[in-house]
Amino acid sequence: MLLISLTSTFSMNLYVATPTVHACDKCNFLLAWGSSVRRSGNGQFNNPQGIAIDSTGNIYVVDYGNYRVQKFDSSGTYITQWGSHGSGNGQFRDADGIAVDSSGNVYVADGGNYRVQKFTSDGTYLTKWGSHRSPNGQFRDGDGVAVDSNGNVYVTDWGNNRVEKFTGSGNYISQWGSDGSGNGQFGEFGPTGIAVDSSGNVYVADTNNNRVQKFSSDGKYLTQWGSYGDTGTGQFSYPHGIAADSSGNVYITNWGDDRVQKFGDSTPSDLTRSLWTQYSQPYLILPIILVGIIIGVVLNRRRSKAKESSLLQ
C-alpha cells in the first residue's frame, strides 16, 4: 500500500493513497512511501485511508488495517504513530476520515466505534464524542471529516444520511440531510467525502446518487451537479473523495470509473478536466498549495455490503 506525492499542471502537490497505480496523466511523480504489500512496521500500511496535512507540512495518514494514525514529514520520513484496535480512548475500529485544524489538532472519524476522536499533533488523546444510533451528535458510522477556518467540525454520518456540525470540542451545533434523492438529501448508505472551502461552503460526495452537493456552512442547500456515467464530463460513478482549493476549484475521485475530475470555480458548468484516469480505485486526493496551506482533505473507500449491513442494524 503506497502513499504517493505528485505535482500537477495546476501548481499543486497532490497526495494520493491507492493500492495500484498504473499511470498519471498531467502529473509529475515526486515520491512514494510504504510498500506494495500490506505491512505493519513503522511507515508501512495496511489499507491507508484518510490523509491530512498540517500548516507545517506534516502528513497524517489513517492506517485503516493497522488501527492507527501515522505521522510523517513532507518527505515521507516517519515521525510517530498512535492507536490500536479497540474501543478505548485513542483506539480505533474502522477509522476512516481525518482532518487537522489551524492549531494542529487532529480529528479522526472512528466509524466502527461511532465517534470522532481528537488528538494533539503528537497523538495525545484530548477528547471524543458520539455513540451509536441516530439522535443529535450520534453516528451510524461517521465517515468523512472536515474542519473550517473557525474550527467547526463537519462529519458525514452516512448510516443516518446526514452531515453533522460540531464545535472543535465536540458540542453539537446542527445537522442536515435525510434519505432520498432530492435537494439536500443523500442516497442509500449516505454521504461519504466532505470538504470545506475558504468561504465556508461545504461540499459533500453523495455517492449513491452520483452527484456532489454544495451547502452553506449552516447546511442551506445551494446547488448540485453530476449524474451517473463512466466517461462523460461531469458524470460520476460512485464519487467518494472530495477536496476544494483556495481558488474555488473542486476535485472529485470516482472509484467506479477510476478517475479524478476537477470543476472550476465550484460550478458544474465552468470547467471540468480529468486530472488522471488510470488509477485503480483512487482512495483519496489531497491538494496542497505549495506554500503549505491546507486546502482540503477527502477520502475514498470501497465498502463491502457485509460491513454496510452490519453497521445499519
PDB file of C-alpha atoms in Angstrom:
ATOM      1  CA  MET A   1       0.000   0.000   0.000  1.00  0.00           C
ATOM      2  CA  LEU A   2       1.626   3.209  -1.188  1.00  0.00           C
ATOM      3  CA  LEU A   3       1.300   6.874  -0.414  1.00  0.00           C
ATOM      4  CA  ILE A   4       2.273   8.909  -3.460  1.00  0.00           C
ATOM      5  CA  SER A   5       3.142  12.596  -3.853  1.00  0.00           C
ATOM      6  CA  LEU A   6       2.689  14.218  -7.249  1.00  0.00           C
ATOM      7  CA  THR A   7       2.798  17.654  -8.809  1.00  0.00           C
ATOM      8  CA  SER A   8       0.146  18.653 -11.301  1.00  0.00           C
ATOM      9  CA  THR A   9      -0.289  21.209 -14.060  1.00  0.00           C
ATOM     10  CA  PHE A  10      -2.450  23.183 -11.615  1.00  0.00           C
ATOM     11  CA  SER A  11       0.574  24.254  -9.446  1.00  0.00           C
ATOM     12  CA  MET A  12      -0.228  21.997  -6.520  1.00  0.00           C
ATOM     13  CA  ASN A  13       1.105  18.990  -4.739  1.00  0.00           C
ATOM     14  CA  LEU A  14      -1.318  16.086  -4.769  1.00  0.00           C
ATOM     15  CA  TYR A  15      -1.193  13.223  -2.272  1.00  0.00           C
ATOM     16  CA  VAL A  16      -2.950  10.042  -3.335  1.00  0.00           C
ATOM     17  CA  ALA A  17      -3.376   6.767  -1.448  1.00  0.00           C
ATOM     18  CA  THR A  18      -4.062   3.884  -3.797  1.00  0.00           C
ATOM     19  CA  PRO A  19      -3.388   0.135  -3.859  1.00  0.00           C
ATOM     20  CA  THR A  20      -2.450   0.129  -7.552  1.00  0.00           C
ATOM     21  CA  VAL A  21      -1.038   2.866  -9.754  1.00  0.00           C
ATOM     22  CA  HIS A  22      -0.924   2.369 -13.496  1.00  0.00           C
ATOM     23  CA  ALA A  23      -0.175   5.850 -14.836  1.00  0.00           C
ATOM     24  CA  CYS A  24      -0.708   9.509 -14.126  1.00  0.00           C
ATOM     25  CA  ASP A  25      -1.781  11.992 -16.760  1.00  0.00           C
ATOM     26  CA  LYS A  26      -0.767  15.652 -16.320  1.00  0.00           C
ATOM     27  CA  CYS A  27       1.184  14.857 -13.136  1.00  0.00           C
ATOM     28  CA  ASN A  28       4.863  14.604 -12.212  1.00  0.00           C
ATOM     29  CA  PHE A  29       5.852  11.930  -9.739  1.00  0.00           C
ATOM     30  CA  LEU A  30       7.687  13.196  -6.647  1.00  0.00           C
ATOM     31  CA  LEU A  31       7.982  10.369  -4.157  1.00  0.00           C
ATOM     32  CA  ALA A  32       6.215   7.413  -2.581  1.00  0.00           C
ATOM     33  CA  TRP A  33       6.490   5.598   0.698  1.00  0.00           C
ATOM     34  CA  GLY A  34       5.067   2.403   2.112  1.00  0.00           C
ATOM     35  CA  SER A  35       5.327  -0.930   0.349  1.00  0.00           C
ATOM     36  CA  SER A  36       3.476  -2.732  -2.408  1.00  0.00           C
ATOM     37  CA  VAL A  37       2.126  -5.272   0.073  1.00  0.00           C
ATOM     38  CA  ARG A  38       0.315  -4.752   3.356  1.00  0.00           C
ATOM     39  CA  ARG A  39       2.656  -4.439   6.341  1.00  0.00           C
ATOM     40  CA  SER A  40       2.548  -3.221   9.934  1.00  0.00           C
ATOM     41  CA  GLY A  41       6.008  -1.750  10.505  1.00  0.00           C
ATOM     42  CA  ASN A  42       6.739   1.933  11.035  1.00  0.00           C
ATOM     43  CA  GLY A  43       5.979   3.759   7.792  1.00  0.00           C
ATOM     44  CA  GLN A  44       4.191   0.774   6.276  1.00  0.00           C
ATOM     45  CA  PHE A  45       0.450   0.472   5.657  1.00  0.00           C
ATOM     46  CA  ASN A  46      -2.426  -1.947   5.614  1.00  0.00           C
ATOM     47  CA  ASN A  47      -5.061  -0.159   3.518  1.00  0.00           C
ATOM     48  CA  PRO A  48      -4.332   3.559   4.095  1.00  0.00           C
ATOM     49  CA  GLN A  49      -7.466   5.709   4.082  1.00  0.00           C
ATOM     50  CA  GLY A  50      -7.855   9.328   5.190  1.00  0.00           C
ATOM     51  CA  ILE A  51      -4.992  11.791   4.908  1.00  0.00           C
ATOM     52  CA  ALA A  52      -4.433  15.312   6.215  1.00  0.00           C
ATOM     53  CA  ILE A  53      -1.598  17.825   6.309  1.00  0.00           C
ATOM     54  CA  ASP A  54      -0.909  20.458   8.941  1.00  0.00           C
ATOM     55  CA  SER A  55       0.329  24.014   8.401  1.00  0.00           C
ATOM     56  CA  THR A  56       3.975  22.937   8.721  1.00  0.00           C
ATOM     57  CA  GLY A  57       3.655  20.214   6.088  1.00  0.00           C
ATOM     58  CA  ASN A  58       3.464  17.160   8.329  1.00  0.00           C
ATOM     59  CA  ILE A  59       1.307  14.386   6.911  1.00  0.00           C
ATOM     60  CA  TYR A  60      -1.155  12.271   8.910  1.00  0.00           C
ATOM     61  CA  VAL A  61      -2.451   9.007   7.459  1.00  0.00           C
ATOM     62  CA  VAL A  62      -5.213   6.752   8.779  1.00  0.00           C
ATOM     63  CA  ASP A  63      -3.688   3.262   8.528  1.00  0.00           C
ATOM     64  CA  TYR A  64      -7.059   1.526   8.479  1.00  0.00           C
ATOM     65  CA  GLY A  65      -5.978  -2.108   8.631  1.00  0.00           C
ATOM     66  CA  ASN A  66      -3.423  -1.481  11.387  1.00  0.00           C
ATOM     67  CA  TYR A  67      -5.857   0.563  13.522  1.00  0.00           C
ATOM     68  CA  ARG A  68      -3.572   3.544  13.858  1.00  0.00           C
ATOM     69  CA  VAL A  69      -2.619   7.002  12.631  1.00  0.00           C
ATOM     70  CA  GLN A  70       0.901   7.513  11.313  1.00  0.00           C
ATOM     71  CA  LYS A  71       2.638  10.885  11.075  1.00  0.00           C
ATOM     72  CA  PHE A  72       5.317  11.781   8.519  1.00  0.00           C
ATOM     73  CA  ASP A  73       7.189  14.872   7.437  1.00  0.00           C
ATOM     74  CA  SER A  74       6.686  16.227   3.923  1.00  0.00           C
ATOM     75  CA  SER A  75       9.427  13.986   2.531  1.00  0.00           C
ATOM     76  CA  GLY A  76       7.744  10.861   3.890  1.00  0.00           C
ATOM     77  CA  THR A  77      10.079  10.340   6.840  1.00  0.00           C
ATOM     78  CA  TYR A  78       8.302   8.519   9.656  1.00  0.00           C
ATOM     79  CA  ILE A  79       7.785  10.615  12.813  1.00  0.00           C
ATOM     80  CA  THR A  80       5.376   8.807  15.118  1.00  0.00           C
ATOM     81  CA  GLN A  81       2.158   6.817  15.346  1.00  0.00           C
ATOM     82  CA  TRP A  82      -0.701   6.175  17.718  1.00  0.00           C
ATOM     83  CA  GLY A  83      -3.654   3.838  18.049  1.00  0.00           C
ATOM     84  CA  SER A  84      -4.509   0.170  18.373  1.00  0.00           C
ATOM     85  CA  HIS A  85      -7.569  -1.997  17.858  1.00  0.00           C
ATOM     86  CA  GLY A  86     -10.347  -1.452  20.369  1.00  0.00           C
ATOM     87  CA  SER A  87     -12.880   0.980  21.771  1.00  0.00           C
ATOM     88  CA  GLY A  88     -10.825   2.730  24.474  1.00  0.00           C
ATOM     89  CA  ASN A  89      -9.541   6.279  24.271  1.00  0.00           C
ATOM     90  CA  GLY A  90      -7.057   6.512  21.415  1.00  0.00           C
ATOM     91  CA  GLN A  91      -8.058   3.143  19.971  1.00  0.00           C
ATOM     92  CA  PHE A  92      -9.790   2.622  16.619  1.00  0.00           C
ATOM     93  CA  ARG A  93     -12.204   0.335  14.852  1.00  0.00           C
ATOM     94  CA  ASP A  94     -12.761   1.173  11.185  1.00  0.00           C
ATOM     95  CA  ALA A  95     -11.194   4.636  11.367  1.00  0.00           C
ATOM     96  CA  ASP A  96     -11.517   6.479   8.095  1.00  0.00           C
ATOM     97  CA  GLY A  97     -11.570  10.259   7.699  1.00  0.00           C
ATOM     98  CA  ILE A  98      -9.021  12.624   9.252  1.00  0.00           C
ATOM     99  CA  ALA A  99      -8.627  16.407   9.416  1.00  0.00           C
ATOM    100  CA  VAL A 100      -6.295  18.935  11.061  1.00  0.00           C
ATOM    101  CA  ASP A 101      -7.367  22.355  12.352  1.00  0.00           C
ATOM    102  CA  SER A 102      -5.354  25.577  12.293  1.00  0.00           C
ATOM    103  CA  SER A 103      -3.980  24.839  15.772  1.00  0.00           C
ATOM    104  CA  GLY A 104      -2.642  21.450  14.709  1.00  0.00           C
ATOM    105  CA  ASN A 105      -5.290  19.346  16.464  1.00  0.00           C
ATOM    106  CA  VAL A 106      -6.126  16.115  14.675  1.00  0.00           C
ATOM    107  CA  TYR A 107      -9.671  14.772  14.272  1.00  0.00           C
ATOM    108  CA  VAL A 108     -10.325  11.150  13.303  1.00  0.00           C
ATOM    109  CA  ALA A 109     -13.679   9.676  12.260  1.00  0.00           C
ATOM    110  CA  ASP A 110     -13.635   6.377  14.161  1.00  0.00           C
ATOM    111  CA  GLY A 111     -16.556   4.864  12.271  1.00  0.00           C
ATOM    112  CA  GLY A 112     -16.680   1.417  13.850  1.00  0.00           C
ATOM    113  CA  ASN A 113     -16.837   2.988  17.298  1.00  0.00           C
ATOM    114  CA  TYR A 114     -19.419   5.560  16.130  1.00  0.00           C
ATOM    115  CA  ARG A 115     -17.416   8.544  17.304  1.00  0.00           C
ATOM    116  CA  VAL A 116     -14.908  11.263  16.480  1.00  0.00           C
ATOM    117  CA  GLN A 117     -11.663  11.400  18.432  1.00  0.00           C
ATOM    118  CA  LYS A 118      -9.492  14.496  18.846  1.00  0.00           C
ATOM    119  CA  PHE A 119      -5.718  14.424  19.409  1.00  0.00           C
ATOM    120  CA  THR A 120      -2.796  16.789  19.629  1.00  0.00           C
ATOM    121  CA  SER A 121      -0.336  16.778  16.742  1.00  0.00           C
ATOM    122  CA  ASP A 122       1.822  14.199  18.555  1.00  0.00           C
ATOM    123  CA  GLY A 123      -1.103  11.851  19.178  1.00  0.00           C
ATOM    124  CA  THR A 124      -2.014  12.733  22.740  1.00  0.00           C
ATOM    125  CA  TYR A 125      -5.682  11.960  23.262  1.00  0.00           C
ATOM    126  CA  LEU A 126      -7.805  15.028  24.041  1.00  0.00           C
ATOM    127  CA  THR A 127     -11.488  14.156  23.784  1.00  0.00           C
ATOM    128  CA  LYS A 128     -14.137  12.242  21.869  1.00  0.00           C
ATOM    129  CA  TRP A 129     -17.801  12.497  21.059  1.00  0.00           C
ATOM    130  CA  GLY A 130     -20.529  10.361  19.561  1.00  0.00           C
ATOM    131  CA  SER A 131     -22.182   6.999  20.122  1.00  0.00           C
ATOM    132  CA  HIS A 132     -24.261   4.563  18.092  1.00  0.00           C
ATOM    133  CA  ARG A 133     -27.659   5.391  16.545  1.00  0.00           C
ATOM    134  CA  SER A 134     -29.425   8.496  15.273  1.00  0.00           C
ATOM    135  CA  PRO A 135     -30.109  11.256  17.864  1.00  0.00           C
ATOM    136  CA  ASN A 136     -28.229  14.553  17.582  1.00  0.00           C
ATOM    137  CA  GLY A 137     -24.491  14.057  17.947  1.00  0.00           C
ATOM    138  CA  GLN A 138     -24.615  10.301  17.421  1.00  0.00           C
ATOM    139  CA  PHE A 139     -23.481   8.309  14.391  1.00  0.00           C
ATOM    140  CA  ARG A 140     -24.212   5.208  12.398  1.00  0.00           C
ATOM    141  CA  ASP A 141     -20.659   5.244  11.030  1.00  0.00           C
ATOM    142  CA  GLY A 142     -19.079   8.664  10.794  1.00  0.00           C
ATOM    143  CA  ASP A 143     -17.026   8.617   7.611  1.00  0.00           C
ATOM    144  CA  GLY A 144     -15.596  11.867   6.277  1.00  0.00           C
ATOM    145  CA  VAL A 145     -14.472  14.758   8.476  1.00  0.00           C
ATOM    146  CA  ALA A 146     -13.543  18.347   7.649  1.00  0.00           C
ATOM    147  CA  VAL A 147     -12.711  21.477   9.646  1.00  0.00           C
ATOM    148  CA  ASP A 148     -13.491  25.069   8.641  1.00  0.00           C
ATOM    149  CA  SER A 149     -11.446  28.195   9.342  1.00  0.00           C
ATOM    150  CA  ASN A 150     -13.416  28.823  12.529  1.00  0.00           C
ATOM    151  CA  GLY A 151     -12.589  25.406  13.935  1.00  0.00           C
ATOM    152  CA  ASN A 152     -16.024  23.879  13.372  1.00  0.00           C
ATOM    153  CA  VAL A 153     -16.006  20.172  12.553  1.00  0.00           C
ATOM    154  CA  TYR A 154     -18.239  18.581   9.897  1.00  0.00           C
ATOM    155  CA  VAL A 155     -18.810  14.820   9.841  1.00  0.00           C
ATOM    156  CA  THR A 156     -20.588  12.751   7.188  1.00  0.00           C
ATOM    157  CA  ASP A 157     -22.804  10.304   9.067  1.00  0.00           C
ATOM    158  CA  TRP A 158     -23.512   8.023   6.132  1.00  0.00           C
ATOM    159  CA  GLY A 159     -25.596   5.493   8.098  1.00  0.00           C
ATOM    160  CA  ASN A 160     -28.039   8.272   9.001  1.00  0.00           C
ATOM    161  CA  ASN A 161     -27.865  10.004   5.592  1.00  0.00           C
ATOM    162  CA  ARG A 162     -26.768  13.322   7.039  1.00  0.00           C
ATOM    163  CA  VAL A 163     -23.990  15.774   7.823  1.00  0.00           C
ATOM    164  CA  GLU A 164     -23.468  16.840  11.436  1.00  0.00           C
ATOM    165  CA  LYS A 165     -21.701  20.003  12.541  1.00  0.00           C
ATOM    166  CA  PHE A 166     -19.859  20.392  15.865  1.00  0.00           C
ATOM    167  CA  THR A 167     -17.577  22.801  17.649  1.00  0.00           C
ATOM    168  CA  GLY A 168     -13.936  21.798  17.906  1.00  0.00           C
ATOM    169  CA  SER A 169     -14.630  20.408  21.382  1.00  0.00           C
ATOM    170  CA  GLY A 170     -17.466  18.209  20.139  1.00  0.00           C
ATOM    171  CA  ASN A 171     -20.520  20.270  21.092  1.00  0.00           C
ATOM    172  CA  TYR A 172     -23.365  19.570  18.680  1.00  0.00           C
ATOM    173  CA  ILE A 173     -24.397  22.559  16.534  1.00  0.00           C
ATOM    174  CA  SER A 174     -26.661  21.359  13.738  1.00  0.00           C
ATOM    175  CA  GLN A 175     -27.297  18.740  11.078  1.00  0.00           C
ATOM    176  CA  TRP A 176     -28.848  18.377   7.661  1.00  0.00           C
ATOM    177  CA  GLY A 177     -29.826  15.597   5.290  1.00  0.00           C
ATOM    178  CA  SER A 178     -32.169  12.625   5.037  1.00  0.00           C
ATOM    179  CA  ASP A 179     -32.584   9.536   2.889  1.00  0.00           C
ATOM    180  CA  GLY A 180     -33.550  10.300  -0.692  1.00  0.00           C
ATOM    181  CA  SER A 181     -32.525  11.925  -3.954  1.00  0.00           C
ATOM    182  CA  GLY A 182     -33.995  15.409  -3.561  1.00  0.00           C
ATOM    183  CA  ASN A 183     -32.080  18.601  -2.885  1.00  0.00           C
ATOM    184  CA  GLY A 184     -30.215  18.250   0.399  1.00  0.00           C
ATOM    185  CA  GLN A 185     -30.941  14.534   0.663  1.00  0.00           C
ATOM    186  CA  PHE A 186     -28.421  11.700   0.382  1.00  0.00           C
ATOM    187  CA  GLY A 187     -28.712   8.297  -1.266  1.00  0.00           C
ATOM    188  CA  GLU A 188     -28.563   4.826   0.238  1.00  0.00           C
ATOM    189  CA  PHE A 189     -25.608   4.439   2.604  1.00  0.00           C
ATOM    190  CA  GLY A 190     -25.424   8.208   2.699  1.00  0.00           C
ATOM    191  CA  PRO A 191     -22.730  10.843   2.159  1.00  0.00           C
ATOM    192  CA  THR A 192     -19.030   9.999   2.214  1.00  0.00           C
ATOM    193  CA  GLY A 193     -16.332  12.560   1.386  1.00  0.00           C
ATOM    194  CA  ILE A 194     -16.639  16.134   2.649  1.00  0.00           C
ATOM    195  CA  ALA A 195     -14.647  19.339   2.185  1.00  0.00           C
ATOM    196  CA  VAL A 196     -14.926  22.998   3.170  1.00  0.00           C
ATOM    197  CA  ASP A 197     -13.660  25.859   1.005  1.00  0.00           C
ATOM    198  CA  SER A 198     -12.083  29.129   2.150  1.00  0.00           C
ATOM    199  CA  SER A 199     -15.507  30.823   2.166  1.00  0.00           C
ATOM    200  CA  GLY A 200     -17.008  28.195   4.445  1.00  0.00           C
ATOM    201  CA  ASN A 201     -19.064  26.410   1.791  1.00  0.00           C
ATOM    202  CA  VAL A 202     -19.427  22.672   2.364  1.00  0.00           C
ATOM    203  CA  TYR A 203     -19.141  20.115  -0.465  1.00  0.00           C
ATOM    204  CA  VAL A 204     -20.421  16.573   0.033  1.00  0.00           C
ATOM    205  CA  ALA A 205     -19.953  13.497  -2.142  1.00  0.00           C
ATOM    206  CA  ASP A 206     -23.444  11.987  -2.413  1.00  0.00           C
ATOM    207  CA  THR A 207     -22.096   8.649  -3.532  1.00  0.00           C
ATOM    208  CA  ASN A 208     -25.118   6.543  -4.447  1.00  0.00           C
ATOM    209  CA  ASN A 209     -26.871   9.489  -6.102  1.00  0.00           C
ATOM    210  CA  ASN A 210     -23.747  10.041  -8.227  1.00  0.00           C
ATOM    211  CA  ARG A 211     -23.530  13.755  -7.542  1.00  0.00           C
ATOM    212  CA  VAL A 212     -21.870  16.465  -5.482  1.00  0.00           C
ATOM    213  CA  GLN A 213     -23.963  18.778  -3.347  1.00  0.00           C
ATOM    214  CA  LYS A 214     -22.897  22.208  -2.107  1.00  0.00           C
ATOM    215  CA  PHE A 215     -24.202  23.783   1.105  1.00  0.00           C
ATOM    216  CA  SER A 216     -23.630  26.888   3.163  1.00  0.00           C
ATOM    217  CA  SER A 217     -21.869  26.461   6.497  1.00  0.00           C
ATOM    218  CA  ASP A 218     -25.250  26.183   8.249  1.00  0.00           C
ATOM    219  CA  GLY A 219     -26.482  23.472   5.889  1.00  0.00           C
ATOM    220  CA  LYS A 220     -28.538  25.517   3.463  1.00  0.00           C
ATOM    221  CA  TYR A 221     -28.711  23.779   0.097  1.00  0.00           C
ATOM    222  CA  LEU A 222     -27.009  25.820  -2.637  1.00  0.00           C
ATOM    223  CA  THR A 223     -26.511  23.678  -5.728  1.00  0.00           C
ATOM    224  CA  GLN A 224     -25.549  20.264  -7.067  1.00  0.00           C
ATOM    225  CA  TRP A 225     -24.017  18.668 -10.122  1.00  0.00           C
ATOM    226  CA  GLY A 226     -23.423  15.233 -11.562  1.00  0.00           C
ATOM    227  CA  SER A 227     -25.244  12.249 -12.962  1.00  0.00           C
ATOM    228  CA  TYR A 228     -24.403   8.598 -13.433  1.00  0.00           C
ATOM    229  CA  GLY A 229     -21.868   7.809 -16.124  1.00  0.00           C
ATOM    230  CA  ASP A 230     -18.465   6.208 -16.592  1.00  0.00           C
ATOM    231  CA  THR A 231     -16.791   8.516 -19.091  1.00  0.00           C
ATOM    232  CA  GLY A 232     -18.743  11.713 -19.624  1.00  0.00           C
ATOM    233  CA  THR A 233     -17.604  15.121 -18.431  1.00  0.00           C
ATOM    234  CA  GLY A 234     -19.299  15.855 -15.124  1.00  0.00           C
ATOM    235  CA  GLN A 235     -20.594  12.312 -14.799  1.00  0.00           C
ATOM    236  CA  PHE A 236     -19.828  10.166 -11.766  1.00  0.00           C
ATOM    237  CA  SER A 237     -19.636   6.503 -10.934  1.00  0.00           C
ATOM    238  CA  TYR A 238     -19.775   6.433  -7.141  1.00  0.00           C
ATOM    239  CA  PRO A 239     -17.874   9.592  -6.158  1.00  0.00           C
ATOM    240  CA  HIS A 240     -16.222   9.404  -2.743  1.00  0.00           C
ATOM    241  CA  GLY A 241     -13.232  11.680  -2.286  1.00  0.00           C
ATOM    242  CA  ILE A 242     -13.618  15.445  -2.482  1.00  0.00           C
ATOM    243  CA  ALA A 243     -11.380  18.471  -1.952  1.00  0.00           C
ATOM    244  CA  ALA A 244     -11.669  22.220  -2.508  1.00  0.00           C
ATOM    245  CA  ASP A 245      -8.734  24.538  -3.128  1.00  0.00           C
ATOM    246  CA  SER A 246      -8.338  28.231  -2.297  1.00  0.00           C
ATOM    247  CA  SER A 247      -9.323  29.251  -5.833  1.00  0.00           C
ATOM    248  CA  GLY A 248     -12.714  27.591  -5.548  1.00  0.00           C
ATOM    249  CA  ASN A 249     -11.873  24.544  -7.651  1.00  0.00           C
ATOM    250  CA  VAL A 250     -13.347  21.227  -6.547  1.00  0.00           C
ATOM    251  CA  TYR A 251     -11.715  17.819  -7.095  1.00  0.00           C
ATOM    252  CA  ILE A 252     -13.692  14.559  -7.067  1.00  0.00           C
ATOM    253  CA  THR A 253     -12.440  10.954  -7.013  1.00  0.00           C
ATOM    254  CA  ASN A 254     -14.551   8.207  -8.560  1.00  0.00           C
ATOM    255  CA  TRP A 255     -13.786   4.605  -7.701  1.00  0.00           C
ATOM    256  CA  GLY A 256     -16.378   3.317 -10.157  1.00  0.00           C
ATOM    257  CA  ASP A 257     -14.519   4.674 -13.188  1.00  0.00           C
ATOM    258  CA  ASP A 258     -11.022   5.119 -11.713  1.00  0.00           C
ATOM    259  CA  ARG A 259     -10.588   8.810 -12.428  1.00  0.00           C
ATOM    260  CA  VAL A 260     -10.387  12.244 -10.811  1.00  0.00           C
ATOM    261  CA  GLN A 261     -12.299  15.256 -12.128  1.00  0.00           C
ATOM    262  CA  LYS A 262     -11.745  18.948 -11.496  1.00  0.00           C
ATOM    263  CA  PHE A 263     -14.531  21.516 -11.526  1.00  0.00           C
ATOM    264  CA  GLY A 264     -13.628  25.179 -11.893  1.00  0.00           C
ATOM    265  CA  ASP A 265     -14.966  27.940  -9.676  1.00  0.00           C
ATOM    266  CA  SER A 266     -17.086  25.457  -7.767  1.00  0.00           C
ATOM    267  CA  THR A 267     -19.707  25.340 -10.524  1.00  0.00           C
ATOM    268  CA  PRO A 268     -20.530  22.424 -12.800  1.00  0.00           C
ATOM    269  CA  SER A 269     -20.591  24.480 -15.996  1.00  0.00           C
ATOM    270  CA  ASP A 270     -17.304  26.409 -15.843  1.00  0.00           C
ATOM    271  CA  LEU A 271     -14.606  23.778 -16.193  1.00  0.00           C
ATOM    272  CA  THR A 272     -14.320  20.042 -15.926  1.00  0.00           C
ATOM    273  CA  ARG A 273     -10.973  18.430 -16.543  1.00  0.00           C
ATOM    274  CA  SER A 274      -9.751  14.935 -15.863  1.00  0.00           C
ATOM    275  CA  LEU A 275      -6.522  15.053 -13.864  1.00  0.00           C
ATOM    276  CA  TRP A 276      -5.743  11.381 -14.255  1.00  0.00           C
ATOM    277  CA  THR A 277      -7.690   8.344 -15.297  1.00  0.00           C
ATOM    278  CA  GLN A 278      -5.603   5.209 -14.827  1.00  0.00           C
ATOM    279  CA  TYR A 279      -5.589   4.614 -11.085  1.00  0.00           C
ATOM    280  CA  SER A 280      -7.170   1.503  -9.656  1.00  0.00           C
ATOM    281  CA  GLN A 281      -9.707   2.641  -7.059  1.00  0.00           C
ATOM    282  CA  PRO A 282      -8.308   6.091  -6.165  1.00  0.00           C
ATOM    283  CA  TYR A 283      -8.860   6.242  -2.413  1.00  0.00           C
ATOM    284  CA  LEU A 284      -8.317   9.918  -1.775  1.00  0.00           C
ATOM    285  CA  ILE A 285      -6.876  13.115  -3.086  1.00  0.00           C
ATOM    286  CA  LEU A 286      -5.359  15.914  -1.046  1.00  0.00           C
ATOM    287  CA  PRO A 287      -4.298  19.055  -2.922  1.00  0.00           C
ATOM    288  CA  ILE A 288      -1.893  21.346  -1.091  1.00  0.00           C
ATOM    289  CA  ILE A 289      -0.894  24.850  -2.195  1.00  0.00           C
ATOM    290  CA  LEU A 290       2.862  24.974  -2.497  1.00  0.00           C
ATOM    291  CA  VAL A 291       3.283  27.459   0.363  1.00  0.00           C
ATOM    292  CA  GLY A 292       1.959  24.736   2.629  1.00  0.00           C
ATOM    293  CA  ILE A 293      -1.547  25.954   3.382  1.00  0.00           C
ATOM    294  CA  ILE A 294      -4.068  23.192   3.869  1.00  0.00           C
ATOM    295  CA  ILE A 295      -6.715  23.270   1.172  1.00  0.00           C
ATOM    296  CA  GLY A 296      -8.840  20.235   1.816  1.00  0.00           C
ATOM    297  CA  VAL A 297      -8.927  16.566   2.535  1.00  0.00           C
ATOM    298  CA  VAL A 298     -11.029  13.849   1.039  1.00  0.00           C
ATOM    299  CA  LEU A 299     -11.128  10.158   1.174  1.00  0.00           C
ATOM    300  CA  ASN A 300     -12.488   7.256  -0.729  1.00  0.00           C
ATOM    301  CA  ARG A 301     -13.037   3.729   0.455  1.00  0.00           C
ATOM    302  CA  ARG A 302     -14.828   0.879  -1.251  1.00  0.00           C
ATOM    303  CA  ARG A 303     -17.108  -0.707   1.347  1.00  0.00           C
ATOM    304  CA  SER A 304     -18.334  -4.247   1.433  1.00  0.00           C
ATOM    305  CA  LYS A 305     -22.065  -4.863   1.635  1.00  0.00           C
ATOM    306  CA  ALA A 306     -21.409  -7.039   4.645  1.00  0.00           C
ATOM    307  CA  LYS A 307     -19.991  -4.127   6.581  1.00  0.00           C
ATOM    308  CA  GLU A 308     -22.772  -1.794   5.467  1.00  0.00           C
ATOM    309  CA  SER A 309     -25.437  -4.256   6.552  1.00  0.00           C
ATOM    310  CA  SER A 310     -23.867  -4.877   9.947  1.00  0.00           C
ATOM    311  CA  LEU A 311     -23.466  -1.185  10.713  1.00  0.00           C
ATOM    312  CA  LEU A 312     -27.049  -0.395   9.783  1.00  0.00           C
ATOM    313  CA  GLN A 313     -28.523  -2.998  12.099  1.00  0.00           C
TER     314      GLN A 313
END
